Amino acid sequence: MTKILQDKFGREHTYLRISLTERCNLRCSYCMPEEGVQLSPKSHIMTYEEVYDIAKTFVDNGVTKIRLTGGEPFVRKDIPVILEKLASLPVELSITSNAVIINRFIDVLKANQIKKINVSLDSLDKDKFTHITRRNQFDKVYNNILLLVKEGFTVKVNAVLMKDFNEDEIIDFIELTKDLPVSIRFIEFMPFDGNKWDLSKMVAYKEILEKVNQHFPKGTVERLQDAPNDTAKNYKIKGYRGSFAIISSVTNPFCDSCNRLRLTANGHLKNCLFSATESDLLTALRAKKPIEPIIQKAIQAKLKMRGGMDTLEKLQQPDLHLKNRSMITIGG
Ligand code: SAM
């Protein structure tokens, strides 16, 4: 079998992230512009059959992990059918969600053997949460995290750290892991279209670790073994039930071991989160043309690092170098 998912740098792409929708029930300012985004017409969004057909092609060619994301995956009405169809594939299936309405889907998740849920929560302070998400849903999200843990799911909590906003909550988040068996993942703030990024707003890996080491007594911060291809550097505080991690896509990217591909809700393949180009699989699928050659070409075109934004200087000139969608329409 030709390895169509291997790129010219020898990276095997075994992990596919599928965005199910461009819609979301939150309005996080780092993810989408205040005025919203131009949504694709409904007819351009993959149906559940098309999600399945494209996913199956990837699985047939070596993908072993699929993560569903969005937008918010649970705002899609047919999410139970999508989960059921994808669960029939020989693949590990997981979801990233803001958890606002996830309590309605516990049975569906369990019925389809979905065990790993990543939940976004950027602040433990209700007012700050409302400010960043432009919605007053803190209690629902927080209670649903507790519910997911109680129901036995493996929960990771994603927090995008921003200067003068939530960097003062690093220790509070870690303290949550004392009794709660979750992994808190601090994510460096990344540039996307319309999110008013600049480097000075980002809290870097090094700074996060410095704050942690200053706060906790010497010898209590343990470095954990990361899973292969893990984008996070994992740690825990000795004796705590949970752990924490740092995802340093900006200051310390993990492109060398990248095994990820992204499928947008309108059926376009992105070979990198930062890539300026996309390959339209859905139009080909609807025209009954084979999609493997398009996938193979897209993977051969993958650049070595961050879609070509290989220096911090380039990242700092997003108008010149960043030709990308807003995160909400990529699928984080
Ligand atoms: N609605 C779901 C959620 O809230 O998790 C899934 C979609 S959301 C786009 C997926 C992830 O992307 C979230 O964890 C979010 O924090 C992350 N994300 C969005 N914009 C980001 C940015 N500018 N920098 C870093 N992470 C970002």
Tab-separated table of C-alpha atoms and ligand atoms in Angstrom:
chain	number	residue	atom	x	y	z
A	1	MET	CA	0.000	0.000	0.000
A	2	THR	CA	1.369	3.466	-0.861
A	3	LYS	CA	1.710	5.474	2.312
A	4	ILE	CA	-0.323	8.468	1.223
A	5	LEU	CA	-0.300	9.905	4.752
A	6	GLN	CA	3.508	10.179	4.942
A	7	ASP	CA	5.003	13.553	4.031
A	8	LYS	CA	8.364	14.328	2.469
A	9	PHE	CA	9.946	14.752	5.912
A	10	GLY	CA	8.908	11.204	6.872
A	11	ARG	CA	6.111	12.294	9.207
A	12	GLU	CA	3.271	9.753	9.336
A	13	HIS	CA	-0.129	11.379	9.811
A	14	THR	CA	-2.176	9.087	11.996
A	15	TYR	CA	-4.299	11.699	13.776
A	16	LEU	CA	-7.216	13.499	12.134
A	17	ARG	CA	-9.125	16.339	13.768
A	18	ILE	CA	-12.538	16.834	12.227
A	19	SER	CA	-14.455	20.056	12.699
A	20	LEU	CA	-18.170	19.280	12.625
A	21	THR	CA	-19.491	22.819	12.536
A	22	GLU	CA	-18.432	26.459	12.315
A	23	ARG	CA	-21.136	27.387	14.844
A	24	CYS	CA	-20.526	27.808	18.551
A	25	ASN	CA	-22.581	28.658	21.621
A	26	LEU	CA	-19.684	30.753	23.015
A	27	ARG	CA	-17.864	33.702	21.431
A	28	CYS	CA	-14.300	33.414	22.773
A	29	SER	CA	-12.396	36.514	21.758
A	30	TYR	CA	-9.111	34.668	21.077
A	31	CYS	CA	-10.929	32.286	18.741
A	32	MET	CA	-13.203	34.524	16.685
A	33	PRO	CA	-13.574	38.218	15.892
A	34	GLU	CA	-16.197	40.178	17.820
A	35	GLU	CA	-18.322	40.742	14.734
A	36	GLY	CA	-18.489	36.965	14.172
A	37	VAL	CA	-17.352	35.059	11.090
A	38	GLN	CA	-18.930	34.552	7.699
A	39	LEU	CA	-20.427	31.060	8.026
A	40	SER	CA	-20.357	28.663	5.095
A	41	PRO	CA	-23.819	28.018	3.623
A	42	LYS	CA	-25.365	24.890	5.151
A	43	SER	CA	-25.155	23.064	1.814
A	44	HIS	CA	-21.346	23.440	1.955
A	45	ILE	CA	-21.059	21.736	5.341
A	46	MET	CA	-20.347	18.005	5.384
A	47	THR	CA	-23.387	15.817	6.069
A	48	TYR	CA	-22.904	13.005	8.564
A	49	GLU	CA	-22.578	10.527	5.679
A	50	GLU	CA	-19.832	12.681	4.149
A	51	VAL	CA	-18.042	13.016	7.492
A	52	TYR	CA	-18.096	9.220	7.694
A	53	ASP	CA	-16.971	8.641	4.090
A	54	ILE	CA	-14.026	11.022	4.370
A	55	ALA	CA	-13.066	9.741	7.834
A	56	LYS	CA	-13.174	6.153	6.545
A	57	THR	CA	-10.793	7.000	3.704
A	58	PHE	CA	-8.318	8.362	6.259
A	59	VAL	CA	-8.736	5.345	8.538
A	60	ASP	CA	-8.275	2.977	5.582
A	61	ASN	CA	-4.991	4.760	4.915
A	62	GLY	CA	-3.598	4.618	8.448
A	63	VAL	CA	-5.339	7.151	10.696
A	64	THR	CA	-5.748	5.637	14.175
A	65	LYS	CA	-7.077	8.635	16.122
A	66	ILE	CA	-9.925	11.009	15.340
A	67	ARG	CA	-10.838	14.010	17.485
A	68	LEU	CA	-14.097	15.829	16.820
A	69	THR	CA	-14.084	19.570	17.304
A	70	GLY	CA	-15.567	22.746	15.887
A	71	GLY	CA	-17.086	25.339	16.476
A	72	GLU	CA	-18.860	23.464	19.198
A	73	PRO	CA	-19.467	19.851	18.122
A	74	PHE	CA	-22.502	19.417	20.394
A	75	VAL	CA	-24.489	22.189	18.691
A	76	ARG	CA	-24.827	19.899	15.683
A	77	LYS	CA	-28.245	18.262	15.878
A	78	ASP	CA	-27.064	15.004	14.296
A	79	ILE	CA	-24.095	14.560	16.679
A	80	PRO	CA	-25.505	11.238	18.038
A	81	VAL	CA	-25.589	9.752	14.515
A	82	ILE	CA	-22.111	11.080	13.708
A	83	LEU	CA	-20.726	9.492	16.875
A	84	GLU	CA	-22.431	6.212	16.133
A	85	LYS	CA	-21.145	6.109	12.538
A	86	LEU	CA	-17.575	7.039	13.484
A	87	ALA	CA	-17.542	4.626	16.425
A	88	SER	CA	-17.967	1.810	13.897
A	89	LEU	CA	-14.505	2.599	12.482
A	90	PRO	CA	-11.377	0.989	13.989
A	91	VAL	CA	-10.148	4.246	15.471
A	92	GLU	CA	-9.810	5.968	18.860
A	93	LEU	CA	-12.504	8.624	18.961
A	94	SER	CA	-12.391	11.691	21.229
A	95	ILE	CA	-13.996	15.141	21.456
A	96	THR	CA	-13.042	18.710	22.264
A	97	SER	CA	-15.956	20.733	23.637
A	98	ASN	CA	-16.770	23.806	25.662
A	99	ALA	CA	-19.017	21.485	27.708
A	100	VAL	CA	-21.916	23.963	27.930
A	101	ILE	CA	-24.491	21.302	26.933
A	102	ILE	CA	-22.424	18.106	27.175
A	103	ASN	CA	-24.520	16.838	30.132
A	104	ARG	CA	-27.269	15.975	27.612
A	105	PHE	CA	-24.972	13.560	25.801
A	106	ILE	CA	-23.418	11.431	28.544
A	107	ASP	CA	-25.324	8.303	27.474
A	108	VAL	CA	-24.530	8.840	23.798
A	109	LEU	CA	-20.847	9.266	24.607
A	110	LYS	CA	-20.794	6.120	26.699
A	111	ALA	CA	-22.759	4.100	24.137
A	112	ASN	CA	-20.096	4.940	21.559
A	113	GLN	CA	-17.096	4.203	23.817
A	114	ILE	CA	-15.873	7.792	23.841
A	115	LYS	CA	-13.683	8.092	26.897
A	116	LYS	CA	-11.517	11.165	26.338
A	117	ILE	CA	-13.017	14.644	26.474
A	118	ASN	CA	-11.081	17.911	26.306
A	119	VAL	CA	-12.961	20.864	27.751
A	120	SER	CA	-12.044	24.512	27.251
A	121	LEU	CA	-12.120	26.655	30.372
A	122	ASP	CA	-9.969	29.765	30.422
A	123	SER	CA	-10.825	31.151	33.827
A	124	LEU	CA	-12.044	29.956	37.208
A	125	ASP	CA	-13.467	33.402	37.807
A	126	LYS	CA	-17.068	33.717	36.637
A	127	ASP	CA	-16.768	37.344	35.521
A	128	LYS	CA	-13.577	36.744	33.610
A	129	PHE	CA	-15.142	33.700	31.957
A	130	THR	CA	-18.119	35.799	30.845
A	131	HIS	CA	-15.781	38.502	29.570
A	132	ILE	CA	-13.628	36.181	27.452
A	133	THR	CA	-16.455	33.973	26.114
A	134	ARG	CA	-18.973	36.848	25.818
A	135	ARG	CA	-21.510	34.438	27.373
A	136	ASN	CA	-22.604	33.803	30.973
A	137	GLN	CA	-22.135	30.015	31.089
A	138	PHE	CA	-19.436	29.460	33.713
A	139	ASP	CA	-21.570	27.382	36.091
A	140	LYS	CA	-22.700	25.004	33.364
A	141	VAL	CA	-19.162	24.419	32.135
A	142	TYR	CA	-17.688	23.964	35.594
A	143	ASN	CA	-20.457	21.625	36.771
A	144	ASN	CA	-20.188	19.621	33.566
A	145	ILE	CA	-16.461	19.128	34.117
A	146	LEU	CA	-17.289	17.678	37.547
A	147	LEU	CA	-20.015	15.543	35.973
A	148	LEU	CA	-17.671	14.160	33.303
A	149	VAL	CA	-15.121	13.200	35.959
A	150	LYS	CA	-17.823	11.580	38.090
A	151	GLU	CA	-19.037	9.621	35.073
A	152	GLY	CA	-15.538	8.218	34.561
A	153	PHE	CA	-14.360	10.161	31.500
A	154	THR	CA	-10.708	11.149	31.090
A	155	VAL	CA	-10.892	14.930	31.153
A	156	LYS	CA	-8.337	17.477	30.021
A	157	VAL	CA	-9.072	21.139	30.621
A	158	ASN	CA	-7.670	23.573	28.039
A	159	ALA	CA	-6.872	27.107	29.194
A	160	VAL	CA	-5.429	29.643	26.755
A	161	LEU	CA	-3.237	31.934	28.842
A	162	MET	CA	-3.172	35.654	28.173
A	163	LYS	CA	-1.185	38.452	29.833
A	164	ASP	CA	-3.148	40.666	32.207
A	165	PHE	CA	-6.131	38.375	31.868
A	166	ASN	CA	-5.698	34.922	33.371
A	167	GLU	CA	-1.948	34.472	33.895
A	168	ASP	CA	-2.607	35.114	37.599
A	169	GLU	CA	-4.748	31.953	37.695
A	170	ILE	CA	-2.010	29.443	36.847
A	171	ILE	CA	-1.640	28.330	40.463
A	172	ASP	CA	-5.433	28.248	41.044
A	173	PHE	CA	-5.818	25.966	38.043
A	174	ILE	CA	-3.066	23.664	39.307
A	175	GLU	CA	-4.617	23.636	42.788
A	176	LEU	CA	-7.758	22.257	41.154
A	177	THR	CA	-5.774	19.115	40.340
A	178	LYS	CA	-5.158	18.448	44.037
A	179	ASP	CA	-8.480	16.653	44.412
A	180	LEU	CA	-9.752	16.517	40.848
A	181	PRO	CA	-8.171	13.915	38.529
A	182	VAL	CA	-8.020	16.125	35.440
A	183	SER	CA	-5.122	17.407	33.365
A	184	ILE	CA	-5.018	21.195	33.070
A	185	ARG	CA	-3.346	22.216	29.827
A	186	PHE	CA	-2.013	25.733	29.540
A	187	ILE	CA	-1.977	26.748	25.889
A	188	GLU	CA	0.159	29.546	24.491
A	189	PHE	CA	-2.062	32.108	22.789
A	190	MET	CA	-1.723	31.641	19.008
A	191	PRO	CA	-2.380	34.044	16.119
A	192	PHE	CA	-5.411	33.458	13.885
A	193	ASP	CA	-7.396	35.709	11.611
A	194	GLY	CA	-9.265	38.399	13.552
A	195	ASN	CA	-8.119	37.488	17.085
A	196	LYS	CA	-5.988	40.600	17.693
A	197	TRP	CA	-2.946	38.494	18.570
A	198	ASP	CA	0.341	39.964	19.485
A	199	LEU	CA	3.320	38.348	21.099
A	200	SER	CA	3.157	40.587	24.163
A	201	LYS	CA	-0.249	39.102	25.102
A	202	MET	CA	1.131	35.560	25.140
A	203	VAL	CA	2.329	33.821	28.305
A	204	ALA	CA	5.272	31.661	27.269
A	205	TYR	CA	6.097	28.125	28.403
A	206	LYS	CA	9.173	29.348	30.260
A	207	GLU	CA	7.222	31.987	32.204
A	208	ILE	CA	4.518	29.473	33.177
A	209	LEU	CA	7.091	27.066	34.508
A	210	GLU	CA	8.889	29.827	36.400
A	211	LYS	CA	5.658	30.791	38.163
A	212	VAL	CA	4.980	27.157	39.050
A	213	ASN	CA	8.511	26.586	40.365
A	214	GLN	CA	8.413	29.779	42.402
A	215	HIS	CA	5.145	28.776	44.050
A	216	PHE	CA	5.541	25.073	44.832
A	217	PRO	CA	8.292	23.809	47.179
A	218	LYS	CA	11.459	22.431	45.591
A	219	GLY	CA	11.117	18.782	44.559
A	220	THR	CA	7.306	18.782	44.364
A	221	VAL	CA	6.989	19.630	40.645
A	222	GLU	CA	7.429	16.374	38.753
A	223	ARG	CA	8.032	16.111	34.989
A	224	LEU	CA	5.927	13.277	33.570
A	225	GLN	CA	6.623	11.079	30.557
A	226	ASP	CA	4.817	12.524	27.519
A	227	ALA	CA	2.890	10.219	25.196
A	228	PRO	CA	4.404	9.776	21.702
A	229	ASN	CA	3.472	12.739	19.444
A	230	ASP	CA	2.069	14.568	22.472
A	231	THR	CA	1.963	18.314	21.876
A	232	ALA	CA	1.941	18.916	25.638
A	233	LYS	CA	4.787	18.797	28.132
A	234	ASN	CA	3.285	17.115	31.161
A	235	TYR	CA	3.893	17.741	34.868
A	236	LYS	CA	2.278	17.066	38.177
A	237	ILE	CA	2.535	18.210	41.760
A	238	LYS	CA	3.603	15.348	44.005
A	239	GLY	CA	0.584	13.841	45.755
A	240	TYR	CA	-2.013	15.649	43.602
A	241	ARG	CA	-4.632	13.514	41.859
A	242	GLY	CA	-4.489	15.359	38.555
A	243	SER	CA	-1.688	16.820	36.457
A	244	PHE	CA	-0.933	19.824	34.291
A	245	ALA	CA	0.739	20.446	30.978
A	246	ILE	CA	1.974	23.218	28.735
A	247	ILE	CA	1.295	23.400	25.008
A	248	SER	CA	3.924	25.698	23.556
A	249	SER	CA	2.928	25.974	19.893
A	250	VAL	CA	4.500	29.429	19.647
A	251	THR	CA	7.769	29.345	21.609
A	252	ASN	CA	8.604	25.687	21.284
A	253	PRO	CA	6.653	24.138	18.408
A	254	PHE	CA	6.430	20.384	17.990
A	255	CYS	CA	6.420	20.302	14.194
A	256	ASP	CA	9.143	17.613	13.928
A	257	SER	CA	6.860	14.981	15.400
A	258	CYS	CA	3.603	16.356	13.980
A	259	ASN	CA	1.157	13.580	13.066
A	260	ARG	CA	-1.940	15.776	12.685
A	261	LEU	CA	-4.247	16.707	9.891
A	262	ARG	CA	-7.371	18.823	10.047
A	263	LEU	CA	-10.625	18.520	8.180
A	264	THR	CA	-12.754	21.667	8.263
A	265	ALA	CA	-16.551	21.527	8.560
A	266	ASN	CA	-16.848	22.380	4.866
A	267	GLY	CA	-14.703	19.398	3.973
A	268	HIS	CA	-11.358	21.056	3.319
A	269	LEU	CA	-8.133	19.356	4.390
A	270	LYS	CA	-5.579	21.516	6.179
A	271	ASN	CA	-2.167	19.883	6.413
A	272	CYS	CA	-1.188	22.192	9.306
A	273	LEU	CA	-3.042	24.420	11.759
A	274	PHE	CA	-1.165	27.393	10.313
A	275	SER	CA	-1.258	26.462	6.622
A	276	ALA	CA	-2.495	29.126	4.246
A	277	THR	CA	-3.684	26.554	1.713
A	278	GLU	CA	-6.491	24.008	1.889
A	279	SER	CA	-7.537	21.081	-0.261
A	280	ASP	CA	-11.214	20.683	-1.042
A	281	LEU	CA	-12.126	17.029	-0.455
A	282	LEU	CA	-15.875	17.570	-0.245
A	283	THR	CA	-16.343	18.883	-3.795
A	284	ALA	CA	-14.413	15.889	-5.121
A	285	LEU	CA	-16.419	13.472	-2.969
A	286	ARG	CA	-19.705	14.971	-4.173
A	287	ALA	CA	-18.487	14.681	-7.780
A	288	LYS	CA	-17.747	10.992	-7.069
A	289	LYS	CA	-14.035	11.528	-7.714
A	290	PRO	CA	-11.393	9.704	-5.642
A	291	ILE	CA	-10.124	11.833	-2.756
A	292	GLU	CA	-6.905	9.880	-2.051
A	293	PRO	CA	-4.870	11.684	-4.757
A	294	ILE	CA	-5.947	15.049	-3.317
A	295	ILE	CA	-5.005	13.941	0.197
A	296	GLN	CA	-1.636	12.661	-0.978
A	297	LYS	CA	-0.855	15.918	-2.805
A	298	ALA	CA	-1.839	17.970	0.255
A	299	ILE	CA	0.429	15.934	2.495
A	300	GLN	CA	3.358	16.179	0.105
A	301	ALA	CA	2.921	19.962	0.193
A	302	LYS	CA	3.126	20.148	4.002
A	303	LEU	CA	5.860	22.548	5.071
A	304	LYS	CA	8.465	21.660	7.673
A	305	MET	CA	7.313	24.115	10.308
A	306	ARG	CA	4.106	25.943	11.262
A	307	GLY	CA	2.783	26.333	7.707
A	308	GLY	CA	5.908	28.299	6.772
A	309	MET	CA	5.691	30.679	9.740
A	310	ASP	CA	8.973	29.319	10.945
A	311	THR	CA	10.230	32.320	12.901
A	312	LEU	CA	8.785	34.462	15.669
A	313	GLU	CA	9.432	37.466	13.382
A	314	LYS	CA	7.032	36.035	10.795
A	315	LEU	CA	4.463	35.287	13.495
A	316	GLN	CA	4.729	38.887	14.604
A	317	GLN	CA	3.795	40.166	11.146
A	318	PRO	CA	0.504	38.342	10.738
A	319	ASP	CA	-0.703	40.734	8.018
A	320	LEU	CA	2.224	39.736	5.825
A	321	HIS	CA	2.510	36.055	6.627
A	322	LEU	CA	-0.747	34.826	8.122
A	323	LYS	CA	-3.282	33.861	5.531
A	324	ASN	CA	-5.465	31.690	7.670
A	325	ARG	CA	-9.007	31.318	8.903
A	326	SER	CA	-10.260	32.200	12.353
A	327	MET	CA	-9.758	29.285	14.735
A	328	ILE	CA	-13.523	28.785	15.006
A	329	THR	CA	-13.712	27.801	11.329
A	330	ILE	CA	-10.564	25.658	11.417
A	331	GLY	CA	-11.399	23.481	14.381
A	332	GLY	CA	-8.888	23.703	17.221
B	1	SAM	N1	-15.842	24.497	21.042
B	1	SAM	C1	-14.836	23.571	21.424
B	1	SAM	C2	-14.049	24.101	22.608
B	1	SAM	O1	-14.368	25.176	23.109
B	1	SAM	O2	-13.132	23.412	23.037
B	1	SAM	C3	-13.899	23.131	20.298
B	1	SAM	C4	-13.357	24.180	19.387
B	1	SAM	S1	-12.130	25.263	20.081
B	1	SAM	C5	-11.698	26.172	18.614
B	1	SAM	C6	-10.775	24.173	20.316
B	1	SAM	C7	-9.616	24.678	21.083
B	1	SAM	O3	-8.968	25.715	20.377
B	1	SAM	C8	-9.959	25.241	22.435
B	1	SAM	O4	-9.320	24.508	23.435
B	1	SAM	C9	-9.424	26.649	22.381
B	1	SAM	O5	-8.917	27.047	23.605
B	1	SAM	C10	-8.354	26.553	21.318
B	1	SAM	N2	-8.050	27.858	20.725
B	1	SAM	C11	-8.875	28.655	20.032
B	1	SAM	N3	-8.242	29.797	19.660
B	1	SAM	C12	-6.972	29.717	20.142
B	1	SAM	C13	-5.839	30.579	20.108
B	1	SAM	N4	-5.869	31.755	19.508
B	1	SAM	N5	-4.708	30.167	20.711
B	1	SAM	C14	-4.657	28.978	21.339
B	1	SAM	N6	-5.684	28.102	21.397
B	1	SAM	C15	-6.840	28.478	20.815
